[in-house]
Amino acid sequence: MPSEETKERIVKVVEIGRTVLHYGWIPLIIYVGFTRSNPQPSLIKLISPLA
Amino acid sequence: MASTPPLPVQNTLLDPYSPSIRHSYFAPVSPLFNAYDRFALWRADLGLPHPGTVENLQKETKSTHLSNFIFDGGRADLTKSLSMSPLFQVTHSFALGSQTAPPSYNFGAIFGSPQVFLQGGVDHDGNVSGRFNYGWTSSTVTKLQAQLSSQAGHNMIQLEHDYQGQDFSLNGKAMNPSPTDGTGIYVGSYLQSITKNIALGFESIYQRQTPDVSEVSTSYLAKITGNDKNWIATAQTQGLGILQATYWHKLSEKVEVAAELQVIAMPMRREAITTIGAKYDLRLATFRAQLDSTGKVSALLEQRFTPTFAFLISGEIDHFKNAAKVGVGVMIESSSLTPEEMGMPPQS
């Protein structure tokens, strides 16, 4: 069984990872899609619902 | 004293590609490997088909019934395809005026290549949902699913691993696993083809809400497929006396019908719900109709006026409760790509 300190550290790391995923997931997909797309789209088309 | 026959060590060293003994370290267990090889060969000779996955056991029925597609109020989905291979599209969806759900806006993004699949969605409250699939080989896929919210207690993360064998499928899931005290929900499932038409399997759920309390429940599954795959019958028991049976039949290229029976036979509660439904796939429209034993009649029409513009209308009447729901929606797909880039034949 890990010690209390280790447990606290694990909980903290999980919490930070969760926050990063929460704010970073959508930007990550857009970044990956934007850079790997063929042909590469323009940014305005990506964001605006009307363009 | 009987003399033991000499082990074929020399041979193995000379012939490193001998199928049964590849490394001399394994020589003591080679009979096991031999037996396994023979068993695998015998199993491949049976020519059993792949049974599908446990998750998709009732897929045909669910896609014929409209329970998963019905909506009420107004809805608009704007999908923009920015690339076809790899797939990259973004979706803006708006929903308004529903009786059950508040107005909402949702932004979604999908990226898919043959190996990786990424999907994410964020709504106006800042709740993020995400999916990540990674295919190690064509039969082995690891999946990650998460729902992240700024409110505590609404977060969910699910790790899943899927293995598709020649005649079986194996899946393991962990929901909200805690690395510190091992709590969480763990699910393992296995589905195996027994004959060309019949597949049997089970799904075990191990729940550990706190480190001291744990609970295991197992459900059993059966699936019978018609010879030319135009009908499928499934049955599934879920612990505590719940039985679910479905039947799906493809009557022609354009018409599919499905029936579902759910029986709950618990000491406190005894009830059964039957649902029957039909789906028509016409050239530019899809029509689904459904009737169930709780007195609900519902229908959904999806009409495509052009390939990029679809109009949806749905309705449901609950005869026993005297309630009705109506929904109207549009789906617009726009693309910055030329038809050639989308892989369509050039139009003259």
Short mmCIF file of C-alpha atoms in Angstrom, two decimals:
data_model
loop_
_atom_site.label_atom_id
_atom_site.label_comp_id
_atom_site.label_asym_id
_atom_site.label_seq_id
_atom_site.Cartn_x
_atom_site.Cartn_y
_atom_site.Cartn_z
CA MET A 1 0.00 0.00 0.00
CA PRO A 2 1.42 3.43 -0.86
CA SER A 3 1.95 5.87 1.96
CA GLU A 4 -0.38 8.78 2.64
CA GLU A 5 2.06 11.23 1.09
CA THR A 6 2.34 9.27 -2.13
CA LYS A 7 -1.43 8.99 -2.28
CA GLU A 8 -1.80 12.74 -1.91
CA ARG A 9 0.74 13.28 -4.65
CA ILE A 10 -1.07 10.87 -6.99
CA VAL A 11 -4.39 12.60 -6.33
CA LYS A 12 -2.78 15.97 -7.09
CA VAL A 13 -1.24 14.71 -10.35
CA VAL A 14 -4.58 13.21 -11.43
CA GLU A 15 -6.30 16.50 -10.65
CA ILE A 16 -3.78 18.48 -12.72
CA GLY A 17 -4.04 16.00 -15.58
CA ARG A 18 -7.81 16.30 -15.50
CA THR A 19 -7.65 20.10 -15.67
CA VAL A 20 -5.17 20.00 -18.56
CA LEU A 21 -7.42 17.56 -20.42
CA HIS A 22 -10.49 19.71 -19.71
CA TYR A 23 -9.01 22.85 -21.25
CA GLY A 24 -6.65 21.27 -23.74
CA TRP A 25 -8.65 18.50 -25.41
CA ILE A 26 -10.61 20.56 -27.96
CA PRO A 27 -7.60 22.75 -28.88
CA LEU A 28 -5.57 19.56 -29.30
CA ILE A 29 -8.06 18.05 -31.74
CA ILE A 30 -8.27 21.30 -33.69
CA TYR A 31 -4.49 21.59 -33.79
CA VAL A 32 -4.03 17.98 -34.91
CA GLY A 33 -6.81 18.27 -37.49
CA PHE A 34 -5.60 21.62 -38.74
CA THR A 35 -2.01 20.52 -39.23
CA ARG A 36 -2.74 17.07 -40.68
CA SER A 37 -5.61 18.06 -42.98
CA ASN A 38 -5.20 17.72 -46.68
CA PRO A 39 -5.63 20.39 -48.06
CA GLN A 40 -5.02 22.66 -45.11
CA PRO A 41 -8.10 24.79 -44.39
CA SER A 42 -8.06 28.47 -43.52
CA LEU A 43 -8.54 29.36 -39.86
CA ILE A 44 -11.65 31.47 -40.37
CA LYS A 45 -13.47 28.56 -41.99
CA LEU A 46 -12.58 26.44 -39.02
CA ILE A 47 -14.01 28.68 -36.34
CA SER A 48 -16.98 30.49 -37.85
CA PRO A 49 -20.21 28.54 -38.34
CA LEU A 50 -21.17 30.63 -41.37
CA ALA A 51 -18.06 30.94 -43.51
CA MET B 1 16.03 -48.54 -15.82
CA ALA B 2 14.35 -47.23 -18.92
CA SER B 3 16.51 -44.91 -20.96
CA THR B 4 14.88 -41.61 -21.75
CA PRO B 5 14.85 -40.71 -25.42
CA PRO B 6 17.37 -37.98 -26.24
CA LEU B 7 15.85 -34.52 -26.52
CA PRO B 8 16.11 -33.01 -30.00
CA VAL B 9 18.26 -30.15 -28.74
CA GLN B 10 20.69 -30.33 -31.65
CA ASN B 11 17.88 -30.04 -34.14
CA THR B 12 16.44 -26.97 -32.54
CA LEU B 13 19.77 -25.26 -32.55
CA LEU B 14 20.33 -26.05 -36.19
CA ASP B 15 16.84 -25.12 -37.25
CA PRO B 16 15.85 -21.91 -35.51
CA TYR B 17 12.67 -21.67 -37.56
CA SER B 18 11.25 -24.92 -36.36
CA PRO B 19 7.62 -24.03 -35.78
CA SER B 20 7.20 -25.72 -32.45
CA ILE B 21 10.46 -24.88 -30.71
CA ARG B 22 11.77 -21.48 -31.53
CA HIS B 23 13.99 -20.92 -28.53
CA SER B 24 15.65 -23.62 -26.58
CA TYR B 25 14.58 -21.87 -23.36
CA PHE B 26 11.07 -22.93 -24.13
CA ALA B 27 11.98 -26.57 -24.76
CA PRO B 28 10.50 -27.76 -21.44
CA VAL B 29 7.11 -26.29 -22.30
CA SER B 30 7.16 -27.04 -26.02
CA PRO B 31 4.52 -29.79 -25.69
CA LEU B 32 2.20 -27.06 -24.43
CA PHE B 33 3.05 -24.86 -27.41
CA ASN B 34 2.55 -27.81 -29.74
CA ALA B 35 -0.81 -28.50 -28.22
CA TYR B 36 -1.74 -24.82 -28.47
CA ASP B 37 -0.66 -24.68 -32.13
CA ARG B 38 -2.69 -27.76 -32.91
CA PHE B 39 -5.67 -26.36 -31.03
CA ALA B 40 -5.40 -23.03 -32.87
CA LEU B 41 -5.18 -24.84 -36.21
CA TRP B 42 -8.19 -26.99 -35.37
CA ARG B 43 -10.08 -23.89 -34.30
CA ALA B 44 -9.21 -22.04 -37.53
CA ASP B 45 -10.37 -25.10 -39.51
CA LEU B 46 -13.84 -24.77 -38.03
CA GLY B 47 -14.20 -21.53 -39.97
CA LEU B 48 -16.40 -19.84 -37.39
CA PRO B 49 -17.40 -16.28 -38.21
CA HIS B 50 -16.59 -13.28 -36.07
CA PRO B 51 -19.53 -12.77 -33.69
CA GLY B 52 -19.40 -8.97 -33.47
CA THR B 53 -18.73 -7.18 -30.24
CA VAL B 54 -20.69 -7.30 -26.99
CA GLU B 55 -21.22 -3.55 -27.17
CA ASN B 56 -22.80 -3.87 -30.62
CA LEU B 57 -24.93 -6.90 -29.74
CA GLN B 58 -28.15 -4.96 -30.26
CA LYS B 59 -26.77 -2.47 -32.75
CA GLU B 60 -29.08 -3.42 -35.63
CA THR B 61 -32.16 -3.16 -33.46
CA LYS B 62 -31.05 0.13 -31.99
CA SER B 63 -30.39 1.66 -35.38
CA THR B 64 -33.81 0.55 -36.63
CA HIS B 65 -35.70 1.85 -33.59
CA LEU B 66 -35.91 5.58 -33.21
CA SER B 67 -35.42 5.79 -29.43
CA ASN B 68 -31.85 6.91 -29.98
CA PHE B 69 -32.73 9.43 -32.66
CA ILE B 70 -35.86 11.14 -31.39
CA PHE B 71 -35.70 14.73 -30.20
CA ASP B 72 -38.19 17.45 -29.43
CA GLY B 73 -38.15 21.18 -29.92
CA GLY B 74 -35.96 22.75 -32.56
CA ARG B 75 -32.53 21.62 -33.56
CA ALA B 76 -29.90 22.70 -36.02
CA ASP B 77 -26.64 20.94 -36.81
CA LEU B 78 -24.03 22.62 -38.95
CA THR B 79 -21.32 20.22 -39.95
CA LYS B 80 -18.26 21.36 -41.78
CA SER B 81 -15.95 18.84 -43.37
CA LEU B 82 -12.51 20.28 -43.74
CA SER B 83 -10.69 17.19 -44.92
CA MET B 84 -11.71 13.71 -46.01
CA SER B 85 -8.55 11.71 -45.52
CA PRO B 86 -7.64 12.06 -42.77
CA LEU B 87 -11.16 12.90 -41.70
CA PHE B 88 -11.50 16.25 -40.01
CA GLN B 89 -14.81 17.92 -39.34
CA VAL B 90 -16.30 20.39 -36.93
CA THR B 91 -19.95 20.57 -35.87
CA HIS B 92 -21.96 23.36 -34.31
CA SER B 93 -25.24 22.12 -32.87
CA PHE B 94 -28.02 24.22 -31.42
CA ALA B 95 -31.07 22.93 -29.58
CA LEU B 96 -34.00 25.02 -28.43
CA GLY B 97 -37.45 24.63 -26.98
CA SER B 98 -37.27 21.08 -25.74
CA GLN B 99 -39.65 20.01 -22.96
CA THR B 100 -37.00 18.09 -21.11
CA ALA B 101 -33.67 19.76 -21.82
CA PRO B 102 -32.69 23.45 -21.59
CA PRO B 103 -31.51 25.28 -24.72
CA SER B 104 -27.98 24.28 -25.54
CA TYR B 105 -25.11 24.90 -27.85
CA ASN B 106 -22.50 22.29 -28.53
CA PHE B 107 -19.28 22.47 -30.51
CA GLY B 108 -17.76 19.23 -31.67
CA ALA B 109 -14.62 18.27 -33.52
CA ILE B 110 -13.68 14.92 -35.05
CA PHE B 111 -10.35 13.81 -36.39
CA GLY B 112 -9.91 10.33 -37.76
CA SER B 113 -7.05 8.59 -39.48
CA PRO B 114 -6.83 4.82 -40.00
CA GLN B 115 -4.97 4.44 -36.74
CA VAL B 116 -6.17 7.26 -34.50
CA PHE B 117 -9.62 8.61 -33.79
CA LEU B 118 -10.11 11.78 -31.77
CA GLN B 119 -13.46 13.25 -30.90
CA GLY B 120 -14.28 16.13 -28.62
CA GLY B 121 -17.27 18.21 -27.70
CA VAL B 122 -17.80 21.24 -25.52
CA ASP B 123 -21.12 22.78 -24.54
CA HIS B 124 -22.02 26.30 -23.45
CA ASP B 125 -21.46 25.41 -19.78
CA GLY B 126 -17.90 24.36 -20.48
CA ASN B 127 -18.45 20.64 -20.04
CA VAL B 128 -16.07 18.72 -22.23
CA SER B 129 -16.58 15.21 -23.53
CA GLY B 130 -13.88 13.37 -25.36
CA ARG B 131 -13.01 10.11 -26.99
CA PHE B 132 -9.67 8.79 -28.08
CA ASN B 133 -9.23 5.51 -29.93
CA TYR B 134 -5.89 4.08 -30.88
CA GLY B 135 -5.62 1.02 -33.09
CA TRP B 136 -2.46 -0.95 -32.38
CA THR B 137 -3.35 -3.44 -35.09
CA SER B 138 -6.57 -3.92 -37.02
CA SER B 139 -7.88 -6.20 -34.26
CA THR B 140 -6.57 -4.50 -31.14
CA VAL B 141 -7.93 -1.12 -30.14
CA THR B 142 -7.47 0.89 -26.98
CA LYS B 143 -10.17 3.43 -26.22
CA LEU B 144 -10.32 6.28 -23.78
CA GLN B 145 -13.51 8.14 -22.99
CA ALA B 146 -13.88 11.09 -20.68
CA GLN B 147 -16.48 13.52 -19.49
CA LEU B 148 -15.01 16.52 -17.75
CA SER B 149 -16.97 19.13 -15.94
CA SER B 150 -16.08 22.04 -13.72
CA GLN B 151 -18.54 20.72 -11.14
CA ALA B 152 -17.08 18.14 -8.83
CA GLY B 153 -18.56 14.66 -9.05
CA HIS B 154 -19.60 14.90 -12.69
CA ASN B 155 -16.35 13.64 -14.09
CA MET B 156 -16.09 10.29 -15.76
CA ILE B 157 -13.16 8.59 -17.36
CA GLN B 158 -13.24 5.20 -18.98
CA LEU B 159 -10.36 3.12 -20.23
CA GLU B 160 -11.22 0.32 -22.58
CA HIS B 161 -9.34 -2.31 -24.49
CA ASP B 162 -10.84 -4.29 -27.30
CA TYR B 163 -9.49 -7.42 -28.94
CA GLN B 164 -11.18 -9.02 -31.92
CA GLY B 165 -10.13 -12.59 -32.54
CA GLN B 166 -11.01 -14.71 -35.53
CA ASP B 167 -14.13 -16.15 -33.91
CA PHE B 168 -14.41 -14.26 -30.64
CA SER B 169 -14.23 -10.78 -29.20
CA LEU B 170 -12.81 -9.79 -25.87
CA ASN B 171 -13.24 -6.47 -24.10
CA GLY B 172 -12.13 -4.99 -20.81
CA LYS B 173 -13.22 -1.67 -19.35
CA ALA B 174 -12.39 0.35 -16.29
CA MET B 175 -14.62 3.25 -15.29
CA ASN B 176 -13.24 5.89 -12.94
CA PRO B 177 -10.40 3.67 -11.75
CA SER B 178 -8.62 5.17 -8.78
CA PRO B 179 -4.88 4.54 -8.69
CA THR B 180 -4.70 5.05 -4.92
CA ASP B 181 -7.35 2.73 -3.48
CA GLY B 182 -8.47 0.65 -6.46
CA THR B 183 -12.09 1.77 -6.44
CA GLY B 184 -14.08 1.98 -9.64
CA ILE B 185 -16.19 -0.15 -11.92
CA TYR B 186 -14.51 -2.84 -13.98
CA VAL B 187 -16.23 -4.70 -16.79
CA GLY B 188 -14.99 -7.69 -18.73
CA SER B 189 -16.86 -9.31 -21.58
CA TYR B 190 -16.33 -12.19 -23.97
CA LEU B 191 -18.36 -13.33 -26.95
CA GLN B 192 -17.58 -16.54 -28.81
CA SER B 193 -19.06 -18.08 -31.94
CA ILE B 194 -20.20 -21.62 -31.21
CA THR B 195 -21.52 -22.54 -34.62
CA LYS B 196 -21.90 -20.58 -37.85
CA ASN B 197 -25.10 -19.02 -36.52
CA ILE B 198 -24.88 -19.03 -32.75
CA ALA B 199 -22.65 -16.97 -30.50
CA LEU B 200 -22.64 -17.07 -26.72
CA GLY B 201 -20.93 -14.81 -24.25
CA PHE B 202 -20.94 -13.18 -20.88
CA GLU B 203 -20.26 -9.82 -19.32
CA SER B 204 -19.04 -9.46 -15.76
CA ILE B 205 -19.21 -6.24 -13.80
CA TYR B 206 -17.06 -5.79 -10.76
CA GLN B 207 -18.06 -2.73 -8.76
CA ARG B 208 -15.93 -1.38 -6.01
CA GLN B 209 -17.47 1.81 -4.67
CA THR B 210 -15.30 1.99 -1.57
CA PRO B 211 -12.18 -0.05 -0.79
CA ASP B 212 -14.20 -2.34 1.52
CA VAL B 213 -17.36 -2.92 -0.49
CA SER B 214 -17.23 -4.80 -3.74
CA GLU B 215 -19.82 -6.55 -5.81
CA VAL B 216 -19.72 -8.81 -8.87
CA SER B 217 -22.58 -9.39 -11.23
CA THR B 218 -22.57 -11.36 -14.45
CA SER B 219 -24.90 -11.18 -17.40
CA TYR B 220 -25.15 -13.78 -20.15
CA LEU B 221 -25.56 -13.08 -23.84
CA ALA B 222 -26.69 -15.09 -26.83
CA LYS B 223 -26.92 -14.13 -30.47
CA ILE B 224 -28.37 -16.08 -33.36
CA THR B 225 -27.70 -14.86 -36.88
CA GLY B 226 -29.56 -16.03 -39.96
CA ASN B 227 -27.69 -17.91 -42.67
CA ASP B 228 -27.50 -14.95 -45.01
CA LYS B 229 -27.29 -12.46 -42.15
CA ASN B 230 -30.66 -10.95 -42.90
CA TRP B 231 -32.01 -11.61 -39.43
CA ILE B 232 -30.49 -11.47 -35.98
CA ALA B 233 -31.98 -12.49 -32.66
CA THR B 234 -30.28 -11.66 -29.39
CA ALA B 235 -30.97 -12.29 -25.73
CA GLN B 236 -29.26 -10.84 -22.72
CA THR B 237 -29.82 -11.43 -19.04
CA GLN B 238 -28.75 -8.82 -16.56
CA GLY B 239 -28.36 -9.83 -12.93
CA LEU B 240 -31.38 -9.29 -10.64
CA GLY B 241 -33.89 -10.70 -13.10
CA ILE B 242 -33.79 -8.47 -16.14
CA LEU B 243 -34.06 -10.08 -19.54
CA GLN B 244 -33.71 -8.27 -22.82
CA ALA B 245 -34.47 -9.93 -26.12
CA THR B 246 -34.35 -8.40 -29.58
CA TYR B 247 -35.16 -9.52 -33.07
CA TRP B 248 -34.12 -7.68 -36.20
CA HIS B 249 -35.08 -8.62 -39.72
CA LYS B 250 -34.06 -7.06 -43.00
CA LEU B 251 -37.04 -7.54 -45.24
CA SER B 252 -35.52 -5.95 -48.33
CA GLU B 253 -32.79 -3.54 -49.30
CA LYS B 254 -34.91 -0.66 -48.07
CA VAL B 255 -36.98 -2.02 -45.21
CA GLU B 256 -35.83 -3.24 -41.82
CA VAL B 257 -38.03 -4.19 -38.88
CA ALA B 258 -37.07 -4.83 -35.29
CA ALA B 259 -38.73 -5.86 -32.05
CA GLU B 260 -37.46 -5.60 -28.52
CA LEU B 261 -38.75 -7.17 -25.33
CA GLN B 262 -37.57 -6.17 -21.90
CA VAL B 263 -38.76 -8.17 -18.92
CA ILE B 264 -38.09 -7.07 -15.36
CA ALA B 265 -38.95 -9.75 -12.82
CA MET B 266 -37.73 -8.54 -9.48
CA PRO B 267 -39.45 -9.23 -6.15
CA MET B 268 -40.47 -5.56 -5.89
CA ARG B 269 -41.22 -4.83 -9.48
CA ARG B 270 -42.58 -6.91 -12.30
CA GLU B 271 -43.07 -5.41 -15.71
CA ALA B 272 -42.42 -5.94 -19.38
CA ILE B 273 -42.02 -3.49 -22.22
CA THR B 274 -42.24 -4.42 -25.88
CA THR B 275 -41.20 -2.14 -28.68
CA ILE B 276 -41.67 -2.76 -32.37
CA GLY B 277 -40.36 -0.53 -35.08
CA ALA B 278 -39.65 -0.27 -38.79
CA LYS B 279 -37.19 1.71 -40.82
CA TYR B 280 -37.49 2.63 -44.48
CA ASP B 281 -34.41 3.79 -46.34
CA LEU B 282 -35.61 5.63 -49.39
CA ARG B 283 -33.47 7.33 -51.98
CA LEU B 284 -33.37 10.72 -50.29
CA ALA B 285 -35.16 10.02 -47.04
CA THR B 286 -35.12 7.78 -44.00
CA PHE B 287 -38.36 7.09 -42.19
CA ARG B 288 -38.65 5.34 -38.84
CA ALA B 289 -41.83 4.43 -37.03
CA GLN B 290 -42.20 2.81 -33.66
CA LEU B 291 -44.89 1.56 -31.32
CA ASP B 292 -44.39 0.36 -27.76
CA SER B 293 -46.46 -1.25 -25.04
CA THR B 294 -46.36 1.85 -22.82
CA GLY B 295 -48.69 3.48 -25.33
CA LYS B 296 -46.17 5.57 -27.21
CA VAL B 297 -46.37 5.96 -30.96
CA SER B 298 -43.54 7.81 -32.59
CA ALA B 299 -42.14 8.58 -36.01
CA LEU B 300 -39.12 10.31 -37.42
CA LEU B 301 -38.59 11.49 -40.97
CA GLU B 302 -35.20 12.55 -42.24
CA GLN B 303 -35.56 14.11 -45.66
CA ARG B 304 -32.53 15.09 -47.69
CA PHE B 305 -33.37 17.82 -50.16
CA THR B 306 -29.84 18.04 -51.44
CA PRO B 307 -26.87 15.94 -50.33
CA THR B 308 -25.82 18.74 -47.98
CA PHE B 309 -29.18 19.75 -46.55
CA ALA B 310 -31.44 17.49 -44.53
CA PHE B 311 -34.71 18.28 -42.81
CA LEU B 312 -35.85 16.27 -39.80
CA ILE B 313 -39.26 16.04 -38.27
CA SER B 314 -40.17 13.87 -35.33
CA GLY B 315 -43.27 13.29 -33.30
CA GLU B 316 -44.34 11.17 -30.39
CA ILE B 317 -47.74 10.65 -28.82
CA ASP B 318 -48.09 8.99 -25.45
CA HIS B 319 -51.65 7.70 -25.49
CA PHE B 320 -51.71 6.58 -21.85
CA LYS B 321 -50.41 9.87 -20.44
CA ASN B 322 -52.04 12.06 -23.10
CA ALA B 323 -48.79 13.81 -23.90
CA ALA B 324 -47.15 14.69 -27.17
CA LYS B 325 -43.77 15.84 -28.38
CA VAL B 326 -42.83 17.37 -31.69
CA GLY B 327 -39.41 18.16 -33.01
CA VAL B 328 -38.14 19.95 -36.09
CA GLY B 329 -34.53 20.06 -37.12
CA VAL B 330 -32.17 20.91 -39.94
CA MET B 331 -28.80 19.43 -40.73
CA ILE B 332 -26.53 21.39 -42.97
CA GLU B 333 -23.24 20.04 -44.16
CA SER B 334 -20.89 22.44 -45.79
CA SER B 335 -17.51 21.69 -47.13
CA SER B 336 -14.59 23.68 -48.36
CA LEU B 337 -13.58 20.77 -50.56
CA THR B 338 -14.27 20.22 -54.21
CA PRO B 339 -16.21 17.07 -55.11
CA GLU B 340 -13.02 15.49 -56.46
CA GLU B 341 -11.27 16.03 -53.15
CA MET B 342 -14.17 14.42 -51.33
CA GLY B 343 -13.70 11.28 -53.39
CA MET B 344 -16.90 11.65 -55.42
CA PRO B 345 -17.03 11.07 -59.15
CA PRO B 346 -16.91 14.38 -61.05
CA GLN B 347 -20.36 15.60 -62.02
CA SER B 348 -20.89 16.43 -65.66
#
